[in-house]
mmCIF file of N, CA and C in Angstrom:
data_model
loop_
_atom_site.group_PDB
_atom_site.id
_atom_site.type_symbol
_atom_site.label_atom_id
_atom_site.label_comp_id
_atom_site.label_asym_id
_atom_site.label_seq_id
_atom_site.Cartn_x
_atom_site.Cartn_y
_atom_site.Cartn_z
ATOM 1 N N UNK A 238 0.831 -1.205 0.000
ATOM 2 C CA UNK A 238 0.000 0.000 0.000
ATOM 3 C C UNK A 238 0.859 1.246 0.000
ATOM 4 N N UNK A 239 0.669 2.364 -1.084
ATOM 5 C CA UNK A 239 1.595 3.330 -1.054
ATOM 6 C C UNK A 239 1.856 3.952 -0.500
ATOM 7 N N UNK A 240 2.620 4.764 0.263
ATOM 8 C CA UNK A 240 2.399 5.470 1.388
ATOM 9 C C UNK A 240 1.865 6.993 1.168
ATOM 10 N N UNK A 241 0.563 7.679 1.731
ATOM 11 C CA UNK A 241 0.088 8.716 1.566
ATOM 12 C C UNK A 241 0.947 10.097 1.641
ATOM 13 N N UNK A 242 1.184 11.064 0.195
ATOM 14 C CA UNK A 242 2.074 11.856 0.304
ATOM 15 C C UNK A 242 2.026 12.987 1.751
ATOM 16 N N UNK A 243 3.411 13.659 2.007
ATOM 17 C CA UNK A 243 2.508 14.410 3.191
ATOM 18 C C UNK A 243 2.209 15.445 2.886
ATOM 19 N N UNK A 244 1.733 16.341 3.890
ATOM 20 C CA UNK A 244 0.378 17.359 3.326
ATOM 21 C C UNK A 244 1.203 18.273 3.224
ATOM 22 N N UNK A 245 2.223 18.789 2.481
ATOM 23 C CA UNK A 245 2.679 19.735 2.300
ATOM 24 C C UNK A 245 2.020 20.730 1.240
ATOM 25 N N UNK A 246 0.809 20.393 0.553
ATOM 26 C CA UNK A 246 -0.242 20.614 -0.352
ATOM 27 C C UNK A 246 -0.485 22.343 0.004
ATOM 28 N N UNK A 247 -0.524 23.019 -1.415
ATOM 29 C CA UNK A 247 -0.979 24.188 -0.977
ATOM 30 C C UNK A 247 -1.970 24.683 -0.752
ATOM 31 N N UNK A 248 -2.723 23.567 -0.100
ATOM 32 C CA UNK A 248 -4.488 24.043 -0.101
ATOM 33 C C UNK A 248 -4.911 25.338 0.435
ATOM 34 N N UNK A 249 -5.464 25.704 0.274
ATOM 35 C CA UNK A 249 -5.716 26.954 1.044
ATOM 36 C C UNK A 249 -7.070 26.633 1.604
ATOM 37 N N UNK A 250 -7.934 27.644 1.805
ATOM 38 C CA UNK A 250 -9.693 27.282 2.255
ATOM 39 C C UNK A 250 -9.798 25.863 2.252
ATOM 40 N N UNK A 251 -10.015 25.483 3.104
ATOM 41 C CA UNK A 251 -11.447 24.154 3.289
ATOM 42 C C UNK A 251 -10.781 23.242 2.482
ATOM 43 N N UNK A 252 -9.470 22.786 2.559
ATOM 44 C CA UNK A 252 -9.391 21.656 1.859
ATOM 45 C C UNK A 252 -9.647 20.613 2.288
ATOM 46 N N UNK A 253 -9.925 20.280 3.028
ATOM 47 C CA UNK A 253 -11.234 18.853 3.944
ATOM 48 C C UNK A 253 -10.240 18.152 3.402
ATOM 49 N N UNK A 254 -10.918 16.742 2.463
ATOM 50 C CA UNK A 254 -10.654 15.316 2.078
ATOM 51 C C UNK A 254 -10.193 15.637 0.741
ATOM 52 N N UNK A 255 -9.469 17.025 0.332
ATOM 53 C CA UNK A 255 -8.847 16.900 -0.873
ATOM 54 C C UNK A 255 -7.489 16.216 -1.101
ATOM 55 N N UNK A 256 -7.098 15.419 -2.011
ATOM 56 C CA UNK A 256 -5.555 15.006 -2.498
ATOM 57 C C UNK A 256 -4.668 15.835 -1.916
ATOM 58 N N UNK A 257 -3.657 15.567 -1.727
ATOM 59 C CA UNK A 257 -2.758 16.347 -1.150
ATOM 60 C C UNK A 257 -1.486 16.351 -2.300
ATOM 61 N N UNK A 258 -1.839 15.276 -3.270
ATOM 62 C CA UNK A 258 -1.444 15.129 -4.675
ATOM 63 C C UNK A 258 -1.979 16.834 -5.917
ATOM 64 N N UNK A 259 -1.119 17.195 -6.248
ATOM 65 C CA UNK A 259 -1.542 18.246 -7.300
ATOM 66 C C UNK A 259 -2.241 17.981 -8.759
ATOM 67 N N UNK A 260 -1.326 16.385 -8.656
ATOM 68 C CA UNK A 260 -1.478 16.382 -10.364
ATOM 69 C C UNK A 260 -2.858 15.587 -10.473
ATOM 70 N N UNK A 261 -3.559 15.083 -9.100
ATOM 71 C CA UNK A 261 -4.864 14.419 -8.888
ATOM 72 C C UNK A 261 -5.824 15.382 -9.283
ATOM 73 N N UNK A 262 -5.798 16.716 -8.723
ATOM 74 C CA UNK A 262 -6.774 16.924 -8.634
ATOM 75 C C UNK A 262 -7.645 17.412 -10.046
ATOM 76 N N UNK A 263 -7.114 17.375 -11.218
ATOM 77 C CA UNK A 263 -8.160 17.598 -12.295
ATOM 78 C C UNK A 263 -8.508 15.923 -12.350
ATOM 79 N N UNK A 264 -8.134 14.815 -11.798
ATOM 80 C CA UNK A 264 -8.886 13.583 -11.637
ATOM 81 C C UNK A 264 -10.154 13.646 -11.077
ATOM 82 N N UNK A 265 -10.082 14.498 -9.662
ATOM 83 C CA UNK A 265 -10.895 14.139 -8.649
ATOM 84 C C UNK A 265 -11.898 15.074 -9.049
ATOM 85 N N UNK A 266 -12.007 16.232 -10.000
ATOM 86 C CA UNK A 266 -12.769 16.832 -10.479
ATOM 87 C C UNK A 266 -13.660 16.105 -11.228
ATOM 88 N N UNK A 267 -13.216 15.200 -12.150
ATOM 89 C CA UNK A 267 -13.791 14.798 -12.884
ATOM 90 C C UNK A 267 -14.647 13.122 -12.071
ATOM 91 N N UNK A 268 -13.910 12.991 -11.134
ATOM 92 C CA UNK A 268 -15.052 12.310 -10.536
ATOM 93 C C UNK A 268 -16.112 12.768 -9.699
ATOM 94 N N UNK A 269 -15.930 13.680 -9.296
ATOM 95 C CA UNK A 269 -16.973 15.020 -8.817
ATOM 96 C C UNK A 269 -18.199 15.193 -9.831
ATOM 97 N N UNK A 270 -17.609 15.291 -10.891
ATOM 98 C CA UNK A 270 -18.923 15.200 -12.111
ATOM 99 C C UNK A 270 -19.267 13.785 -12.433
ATOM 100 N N UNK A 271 -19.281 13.264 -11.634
ATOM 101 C CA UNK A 271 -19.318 11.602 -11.867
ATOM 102 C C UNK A 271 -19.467 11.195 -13.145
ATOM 103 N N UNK A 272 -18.208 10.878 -13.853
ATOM 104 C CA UNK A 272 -17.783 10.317 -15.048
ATOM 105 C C UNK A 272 -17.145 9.429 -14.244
ATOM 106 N N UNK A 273 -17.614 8.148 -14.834
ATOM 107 C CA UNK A 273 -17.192 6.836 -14.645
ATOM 108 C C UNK A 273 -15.821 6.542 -13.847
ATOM 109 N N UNK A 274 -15.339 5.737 -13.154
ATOM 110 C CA UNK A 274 -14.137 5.559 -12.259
ATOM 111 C C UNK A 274 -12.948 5.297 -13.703
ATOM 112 N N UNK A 275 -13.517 4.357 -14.072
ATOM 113 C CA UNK A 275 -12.958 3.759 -15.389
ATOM 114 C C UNK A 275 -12.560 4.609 -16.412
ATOM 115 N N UNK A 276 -13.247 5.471 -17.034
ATOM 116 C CA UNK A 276 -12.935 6.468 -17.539
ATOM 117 C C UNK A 276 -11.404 7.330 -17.028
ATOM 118 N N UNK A 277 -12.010 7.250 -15.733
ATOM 119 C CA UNK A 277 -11.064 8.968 -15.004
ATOM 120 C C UNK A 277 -9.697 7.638 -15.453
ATOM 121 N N UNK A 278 -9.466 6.285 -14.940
ATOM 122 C CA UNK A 278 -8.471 5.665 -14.857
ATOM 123 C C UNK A 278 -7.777 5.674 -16.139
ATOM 124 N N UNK A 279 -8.412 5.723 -16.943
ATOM 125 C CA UNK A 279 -7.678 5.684 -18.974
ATOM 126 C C UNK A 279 -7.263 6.865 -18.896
ATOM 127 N N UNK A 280 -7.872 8.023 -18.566
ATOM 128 C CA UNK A 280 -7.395 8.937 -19.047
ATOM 129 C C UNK A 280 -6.091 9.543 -18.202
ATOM 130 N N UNK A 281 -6.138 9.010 -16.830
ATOM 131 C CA UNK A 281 -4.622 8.864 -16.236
ATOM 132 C C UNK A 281 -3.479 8.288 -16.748
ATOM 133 N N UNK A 282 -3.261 7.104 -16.938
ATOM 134 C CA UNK A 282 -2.485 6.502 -17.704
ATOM 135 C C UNK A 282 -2.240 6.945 -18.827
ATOM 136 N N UNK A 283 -3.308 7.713 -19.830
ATOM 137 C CA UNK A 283 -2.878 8.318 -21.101
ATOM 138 C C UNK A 283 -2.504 9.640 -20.774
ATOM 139 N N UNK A 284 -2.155 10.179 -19.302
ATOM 140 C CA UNK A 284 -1.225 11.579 -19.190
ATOM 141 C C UNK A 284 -0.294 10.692 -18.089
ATOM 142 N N UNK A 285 -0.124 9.598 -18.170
ATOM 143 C CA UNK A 285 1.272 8.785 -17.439
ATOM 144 C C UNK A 285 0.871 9.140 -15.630
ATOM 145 N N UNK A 286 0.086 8.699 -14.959
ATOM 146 C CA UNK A 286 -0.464 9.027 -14.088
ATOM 147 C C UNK A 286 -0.968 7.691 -13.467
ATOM 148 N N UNK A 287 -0.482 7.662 -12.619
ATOM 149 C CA UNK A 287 -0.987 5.621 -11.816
ATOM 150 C C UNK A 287 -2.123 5.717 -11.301
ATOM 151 N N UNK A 288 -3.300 5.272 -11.806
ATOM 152 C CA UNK A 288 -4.641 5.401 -11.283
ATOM 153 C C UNK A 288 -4.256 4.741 -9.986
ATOM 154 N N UNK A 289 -3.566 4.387 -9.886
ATOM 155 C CA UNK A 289 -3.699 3.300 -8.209
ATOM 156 C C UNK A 289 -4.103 4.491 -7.296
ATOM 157 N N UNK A 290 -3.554 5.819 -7.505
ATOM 158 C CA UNK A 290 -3.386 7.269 -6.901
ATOM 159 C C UNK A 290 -4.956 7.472 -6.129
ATOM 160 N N UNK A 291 -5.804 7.286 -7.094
ATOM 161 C CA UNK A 291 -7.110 7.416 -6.943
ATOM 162 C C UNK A 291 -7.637 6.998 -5.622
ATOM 163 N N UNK A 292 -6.940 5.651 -5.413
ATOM 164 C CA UNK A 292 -7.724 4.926 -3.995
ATOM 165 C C UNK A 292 -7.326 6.300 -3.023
ATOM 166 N N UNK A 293 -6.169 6.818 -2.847
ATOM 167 C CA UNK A 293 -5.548 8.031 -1.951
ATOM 168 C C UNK A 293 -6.742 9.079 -1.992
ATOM 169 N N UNK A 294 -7.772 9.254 -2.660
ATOM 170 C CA UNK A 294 -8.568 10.555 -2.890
ATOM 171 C C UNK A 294 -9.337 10.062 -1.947
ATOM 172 N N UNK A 295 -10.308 8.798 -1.451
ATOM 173 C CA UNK A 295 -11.174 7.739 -0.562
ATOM 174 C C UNK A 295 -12.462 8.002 -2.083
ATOM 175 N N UNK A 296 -12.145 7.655 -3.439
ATOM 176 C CA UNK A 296 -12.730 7.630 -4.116
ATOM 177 C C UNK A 296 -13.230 6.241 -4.267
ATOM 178 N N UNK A 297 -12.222 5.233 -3.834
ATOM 179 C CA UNK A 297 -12.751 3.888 -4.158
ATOM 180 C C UNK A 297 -13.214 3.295 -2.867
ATOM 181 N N UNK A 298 -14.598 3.476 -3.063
ATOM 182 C CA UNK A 298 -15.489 2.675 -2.261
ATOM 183 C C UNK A 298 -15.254 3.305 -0.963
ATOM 184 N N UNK A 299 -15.650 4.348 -0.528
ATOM 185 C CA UNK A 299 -15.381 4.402 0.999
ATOM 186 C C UNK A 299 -15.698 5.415 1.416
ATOM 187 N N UNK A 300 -14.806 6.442 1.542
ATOM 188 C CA UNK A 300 -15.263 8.026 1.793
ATOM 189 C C UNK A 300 -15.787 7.839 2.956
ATOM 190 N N UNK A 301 -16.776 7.560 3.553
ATOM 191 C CA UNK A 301 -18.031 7.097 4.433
ATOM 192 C C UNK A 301 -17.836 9.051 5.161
ATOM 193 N N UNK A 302 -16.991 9.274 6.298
ATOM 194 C CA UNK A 302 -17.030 10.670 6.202
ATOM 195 C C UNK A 302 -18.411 11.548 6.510
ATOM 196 N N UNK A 303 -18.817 12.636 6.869
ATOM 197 C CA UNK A 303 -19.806 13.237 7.464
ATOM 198 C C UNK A 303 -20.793 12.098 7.533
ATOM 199 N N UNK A 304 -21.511 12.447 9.015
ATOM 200 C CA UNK A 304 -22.617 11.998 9.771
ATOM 201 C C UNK A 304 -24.104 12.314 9.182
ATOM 202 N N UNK A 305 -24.214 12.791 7.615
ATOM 203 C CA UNK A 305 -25.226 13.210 7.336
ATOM 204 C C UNK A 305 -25.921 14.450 7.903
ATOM 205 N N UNK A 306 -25.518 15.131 8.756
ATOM 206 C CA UNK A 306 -26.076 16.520 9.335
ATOM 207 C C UNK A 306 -25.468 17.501 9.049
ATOM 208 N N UNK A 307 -24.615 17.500 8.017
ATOM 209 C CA UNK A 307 -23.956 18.857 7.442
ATOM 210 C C UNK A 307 -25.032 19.536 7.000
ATOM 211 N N UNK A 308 -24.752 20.613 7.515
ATOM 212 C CA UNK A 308 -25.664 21.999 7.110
ATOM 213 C C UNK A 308 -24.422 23.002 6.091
ATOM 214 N N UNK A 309 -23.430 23.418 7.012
ATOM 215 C CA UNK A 309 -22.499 24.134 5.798
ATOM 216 C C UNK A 309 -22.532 23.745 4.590
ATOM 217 N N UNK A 310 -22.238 24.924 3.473
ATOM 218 C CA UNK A 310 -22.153 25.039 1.788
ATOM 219 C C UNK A 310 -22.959 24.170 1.843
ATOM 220 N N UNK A 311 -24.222 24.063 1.444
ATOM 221 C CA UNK A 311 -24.872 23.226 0.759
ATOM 222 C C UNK A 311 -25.173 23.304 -0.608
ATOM 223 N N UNK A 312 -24.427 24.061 -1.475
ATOM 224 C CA UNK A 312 -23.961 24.520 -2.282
ATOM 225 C C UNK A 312 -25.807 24.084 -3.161
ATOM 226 N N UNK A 313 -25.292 22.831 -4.579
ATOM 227 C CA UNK A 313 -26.252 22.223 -5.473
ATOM 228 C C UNK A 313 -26.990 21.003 -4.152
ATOM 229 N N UNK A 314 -27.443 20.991 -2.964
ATOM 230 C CA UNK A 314 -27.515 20.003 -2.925
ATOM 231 C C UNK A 314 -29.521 20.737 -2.823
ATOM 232 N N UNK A 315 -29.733 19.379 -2.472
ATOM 233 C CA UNK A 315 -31.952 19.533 -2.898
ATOM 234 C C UNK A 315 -31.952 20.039 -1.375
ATOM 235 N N UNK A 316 -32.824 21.273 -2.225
ATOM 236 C CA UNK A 316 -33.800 21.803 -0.646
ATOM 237 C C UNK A 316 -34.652 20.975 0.306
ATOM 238 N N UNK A 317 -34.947 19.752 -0.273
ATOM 239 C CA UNK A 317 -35.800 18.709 0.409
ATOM 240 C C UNK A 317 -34.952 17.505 1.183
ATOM 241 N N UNK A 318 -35.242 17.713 2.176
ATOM 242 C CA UNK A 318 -34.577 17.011 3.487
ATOM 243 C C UNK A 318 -35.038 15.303 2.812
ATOM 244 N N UNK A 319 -36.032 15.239 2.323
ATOM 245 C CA UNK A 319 -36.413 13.999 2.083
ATOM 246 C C UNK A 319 -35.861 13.538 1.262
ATOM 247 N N UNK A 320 -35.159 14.306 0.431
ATOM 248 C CA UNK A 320 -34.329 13.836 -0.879
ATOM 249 C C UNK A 320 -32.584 13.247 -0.823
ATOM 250 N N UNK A 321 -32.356 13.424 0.536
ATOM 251 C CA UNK A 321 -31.001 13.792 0.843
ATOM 252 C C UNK A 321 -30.974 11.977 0.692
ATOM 253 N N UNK A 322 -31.379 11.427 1.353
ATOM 254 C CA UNK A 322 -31.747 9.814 0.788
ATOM 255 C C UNK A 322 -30.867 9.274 -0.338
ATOM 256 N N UNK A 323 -31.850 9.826 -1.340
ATOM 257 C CA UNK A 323 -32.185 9.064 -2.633
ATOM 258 C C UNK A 323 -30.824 10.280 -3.424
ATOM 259 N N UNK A 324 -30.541 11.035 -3.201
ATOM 260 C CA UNK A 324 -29.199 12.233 -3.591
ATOM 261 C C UNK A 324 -28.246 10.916 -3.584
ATOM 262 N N UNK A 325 -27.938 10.768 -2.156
ATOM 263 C CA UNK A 325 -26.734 9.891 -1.518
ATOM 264 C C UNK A 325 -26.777 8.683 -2.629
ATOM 265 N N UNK A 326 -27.494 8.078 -2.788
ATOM 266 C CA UNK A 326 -27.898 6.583 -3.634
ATOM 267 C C UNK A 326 -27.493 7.297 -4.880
ATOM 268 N N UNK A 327 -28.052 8.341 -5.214
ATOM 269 C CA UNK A 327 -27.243 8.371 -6.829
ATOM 270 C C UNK A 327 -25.911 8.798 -7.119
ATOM 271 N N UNK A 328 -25.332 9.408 -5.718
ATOM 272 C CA UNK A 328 -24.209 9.773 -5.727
ATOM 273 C C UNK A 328 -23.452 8.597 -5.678
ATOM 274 N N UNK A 329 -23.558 6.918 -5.471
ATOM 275 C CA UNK A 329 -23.155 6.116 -5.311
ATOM 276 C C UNK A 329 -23.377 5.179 -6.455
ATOM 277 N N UNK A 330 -23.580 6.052 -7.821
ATOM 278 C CA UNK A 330 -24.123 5.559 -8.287
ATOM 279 C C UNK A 330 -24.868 4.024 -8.811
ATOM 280 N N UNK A 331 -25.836 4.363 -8.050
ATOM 281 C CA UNK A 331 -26.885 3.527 -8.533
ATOM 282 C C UNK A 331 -27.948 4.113 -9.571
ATOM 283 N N UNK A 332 -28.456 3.275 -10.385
ATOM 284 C CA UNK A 332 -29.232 3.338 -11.732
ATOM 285 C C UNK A 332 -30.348 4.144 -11.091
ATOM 286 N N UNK A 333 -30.704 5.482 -12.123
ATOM 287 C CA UNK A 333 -31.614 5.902 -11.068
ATOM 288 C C UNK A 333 -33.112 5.340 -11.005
ATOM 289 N N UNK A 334 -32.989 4.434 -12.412
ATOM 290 C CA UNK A 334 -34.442 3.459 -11.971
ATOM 291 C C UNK A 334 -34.157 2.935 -10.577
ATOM 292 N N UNK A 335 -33.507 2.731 -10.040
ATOM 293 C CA UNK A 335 -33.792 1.983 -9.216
ATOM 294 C C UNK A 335 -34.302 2.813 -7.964
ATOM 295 N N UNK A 336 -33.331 3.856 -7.758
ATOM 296 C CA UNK A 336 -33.511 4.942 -6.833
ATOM 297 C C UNK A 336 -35.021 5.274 -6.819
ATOM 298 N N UNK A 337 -35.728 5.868 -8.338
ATOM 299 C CA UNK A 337 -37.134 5.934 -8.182
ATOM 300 C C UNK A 337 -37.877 5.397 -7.627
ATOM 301 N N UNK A 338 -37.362 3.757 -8.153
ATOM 302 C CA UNK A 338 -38.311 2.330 -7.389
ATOM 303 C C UNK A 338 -38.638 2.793 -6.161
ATOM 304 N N UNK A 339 -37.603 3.063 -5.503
ATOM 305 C CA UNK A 339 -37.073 3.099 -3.783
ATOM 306 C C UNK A 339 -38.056 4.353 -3.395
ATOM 307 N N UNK A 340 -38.229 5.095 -4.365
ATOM 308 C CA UNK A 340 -38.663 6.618 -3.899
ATOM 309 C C UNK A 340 -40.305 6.374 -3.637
ATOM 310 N N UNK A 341 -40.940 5.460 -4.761
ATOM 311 C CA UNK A 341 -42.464 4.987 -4.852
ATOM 312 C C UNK A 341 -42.492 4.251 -4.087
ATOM 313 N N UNK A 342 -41.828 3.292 -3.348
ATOM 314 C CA UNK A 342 -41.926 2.829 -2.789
ATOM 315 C C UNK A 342 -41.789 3.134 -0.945
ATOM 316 N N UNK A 343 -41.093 4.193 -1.113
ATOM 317 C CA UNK A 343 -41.492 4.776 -0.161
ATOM 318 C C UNK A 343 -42.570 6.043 0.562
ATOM 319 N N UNK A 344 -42.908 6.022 -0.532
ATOM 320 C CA UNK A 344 -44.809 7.333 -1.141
ATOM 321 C C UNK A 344 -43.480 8.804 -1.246
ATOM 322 N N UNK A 345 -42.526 8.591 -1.938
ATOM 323 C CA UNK A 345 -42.156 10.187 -2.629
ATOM 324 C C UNK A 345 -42.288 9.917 -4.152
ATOM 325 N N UNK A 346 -42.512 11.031 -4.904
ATOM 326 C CA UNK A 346 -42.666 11.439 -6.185
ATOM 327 C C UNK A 346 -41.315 11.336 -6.851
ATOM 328 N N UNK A 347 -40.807 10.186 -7.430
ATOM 329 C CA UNK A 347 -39.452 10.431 -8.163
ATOM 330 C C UNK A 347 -39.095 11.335 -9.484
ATOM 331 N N UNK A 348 -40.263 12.194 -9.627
ATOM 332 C CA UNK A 348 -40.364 13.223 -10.319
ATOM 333 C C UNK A 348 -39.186 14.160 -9.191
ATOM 334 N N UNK A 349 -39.402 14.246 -8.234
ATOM 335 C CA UNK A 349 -38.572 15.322 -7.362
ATOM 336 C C UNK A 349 -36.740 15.296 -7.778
ATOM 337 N N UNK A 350 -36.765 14.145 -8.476
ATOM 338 C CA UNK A 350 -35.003 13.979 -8.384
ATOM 339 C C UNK A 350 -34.867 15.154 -9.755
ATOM 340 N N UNK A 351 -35.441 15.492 -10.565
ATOM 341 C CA UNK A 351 -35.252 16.341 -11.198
ATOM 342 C C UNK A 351 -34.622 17.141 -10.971
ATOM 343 N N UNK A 352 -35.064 17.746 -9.437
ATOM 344 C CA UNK A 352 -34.390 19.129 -8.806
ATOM 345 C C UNK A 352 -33.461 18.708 -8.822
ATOM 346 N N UNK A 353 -32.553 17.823 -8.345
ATOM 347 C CA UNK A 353 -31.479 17.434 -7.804
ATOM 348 C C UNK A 353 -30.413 17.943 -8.923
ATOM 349 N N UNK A 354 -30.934 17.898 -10.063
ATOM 350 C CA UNK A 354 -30.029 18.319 -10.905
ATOM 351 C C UNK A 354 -29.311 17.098 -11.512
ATOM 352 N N UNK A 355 -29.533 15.409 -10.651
ATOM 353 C CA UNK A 355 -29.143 14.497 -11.021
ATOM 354 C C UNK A 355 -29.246 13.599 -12.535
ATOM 355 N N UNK A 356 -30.083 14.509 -13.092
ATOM 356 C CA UNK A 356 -30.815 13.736 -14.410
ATOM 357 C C UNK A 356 -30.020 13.137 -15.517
ATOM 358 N N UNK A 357 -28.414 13.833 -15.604
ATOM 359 C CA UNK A 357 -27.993 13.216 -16.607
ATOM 360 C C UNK A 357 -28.365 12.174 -18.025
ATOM 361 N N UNK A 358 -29.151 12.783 -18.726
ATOM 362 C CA UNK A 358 -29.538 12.195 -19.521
ATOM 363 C C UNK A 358 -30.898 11.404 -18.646
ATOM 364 N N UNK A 359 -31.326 11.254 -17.631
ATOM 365 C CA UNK A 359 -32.317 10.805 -17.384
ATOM 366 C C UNK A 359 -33.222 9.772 -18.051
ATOM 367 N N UNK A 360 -32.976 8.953 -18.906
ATOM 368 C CA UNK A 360 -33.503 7.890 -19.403
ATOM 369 C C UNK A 360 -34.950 7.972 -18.990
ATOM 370 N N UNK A 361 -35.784 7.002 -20.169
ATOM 371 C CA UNK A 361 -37.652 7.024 -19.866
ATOM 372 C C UNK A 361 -38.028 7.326 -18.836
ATOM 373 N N UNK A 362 -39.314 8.076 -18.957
ATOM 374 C CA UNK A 362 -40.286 8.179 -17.543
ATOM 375 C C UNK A 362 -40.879 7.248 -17.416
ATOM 376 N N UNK A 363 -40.794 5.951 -18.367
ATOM 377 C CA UNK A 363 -41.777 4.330 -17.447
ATOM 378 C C UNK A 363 -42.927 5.348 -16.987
ATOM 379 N N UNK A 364 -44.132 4.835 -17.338
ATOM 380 C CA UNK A 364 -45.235 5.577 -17.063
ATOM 381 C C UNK A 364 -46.286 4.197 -16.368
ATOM 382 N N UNK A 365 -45.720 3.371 -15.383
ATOM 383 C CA UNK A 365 -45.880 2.265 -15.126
ATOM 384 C C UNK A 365 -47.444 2.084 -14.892
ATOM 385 N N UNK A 366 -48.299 1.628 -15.735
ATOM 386 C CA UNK A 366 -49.660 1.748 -15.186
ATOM 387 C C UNK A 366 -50.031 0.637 -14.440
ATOM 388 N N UNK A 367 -50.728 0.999 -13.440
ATOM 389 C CA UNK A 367 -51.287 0.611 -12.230
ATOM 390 C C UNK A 367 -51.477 -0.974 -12.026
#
C-alpha cells in the first residue's frame, strides 16, 4: 500500500478530504462530475499518471465521512430534506431506476429527483400503469 504523500499541499480554504497530490486533482474533479471511475483511470495513464493514486482521494469505495447533518455550503444540494436519501444513492451511483423504485416505494414522487439536478440524460419516464 503506497504510502500517503505528506500534506505539504498548498491548499488553502477548506481543503477537507482533498488530495494532497496536485497532479490528482483535475482527476478528482472529474469524478466530482461523476464520469465513470474507469474512464477517469484511462485517461490517467494516457497523461502517465498511476490510477492506483485514486484509492488516496477515498474515491474507491469508501469516503463514508460526514454523519449526514452537514448543514455548511450546501452549495447544489436539494432543498428537500427527504431527498437527501435518494441524492446519496445516486451519488453512489446507482441506476436511477432503481432509486425511483425506492422513492415509490417509499410514497415520494421520483419526479422530485429532477431538482437534484441528477438527471444526466435521465432515461424514460416508465409511465408504469397501475
Amino acid at each position: 500500500g503506497g504510502g500517503g504523500g505528506g500534506g505539504s499541499g498548498k491548499v488553502s480554504a477548506g481543503g477537507g478530504n482533498q488530495s494532497s497530490d496536485p497532479r490528482l486533482k483535475k482527476y478528482e474533479m472529474m469524478l466530482k462530475m461523476h464520469l465513470p471511475r474507469g474512464a477517469v483511470e484511462i485517461k490517467m495513464r494516457a497523461d502517465g499518471v498511476d490510477p492506483a493514486l485514486l484509492d488516496s482521494l477515498g474515491g474507491g469505495g469508501g469516503g463514508g465521512g460526514g454523519s449526514g447533518k452537514v448543514s455548511a455550503g450546501g452549495g447544489n444540494q436539494s432543498s428537500d430534506p427527504r431527498l437527501k436519501k435518494y441524492e446519496m444513492m445516486l451519488k453512489m451511483h446507482l441506476p436511477r431506476g432503481a432509486v425511483e423504485i425506492k422513492m415509490r416505494a417509499d410514497g415520494v414522487d421520483p419526479a422530485l429527483l429532477d431538482s437534484l439536478g441528477g438527471g444526466e440524460g435521465g432515461g424514460g419516464g416508465g409511465s408504469g400503469g397501475g
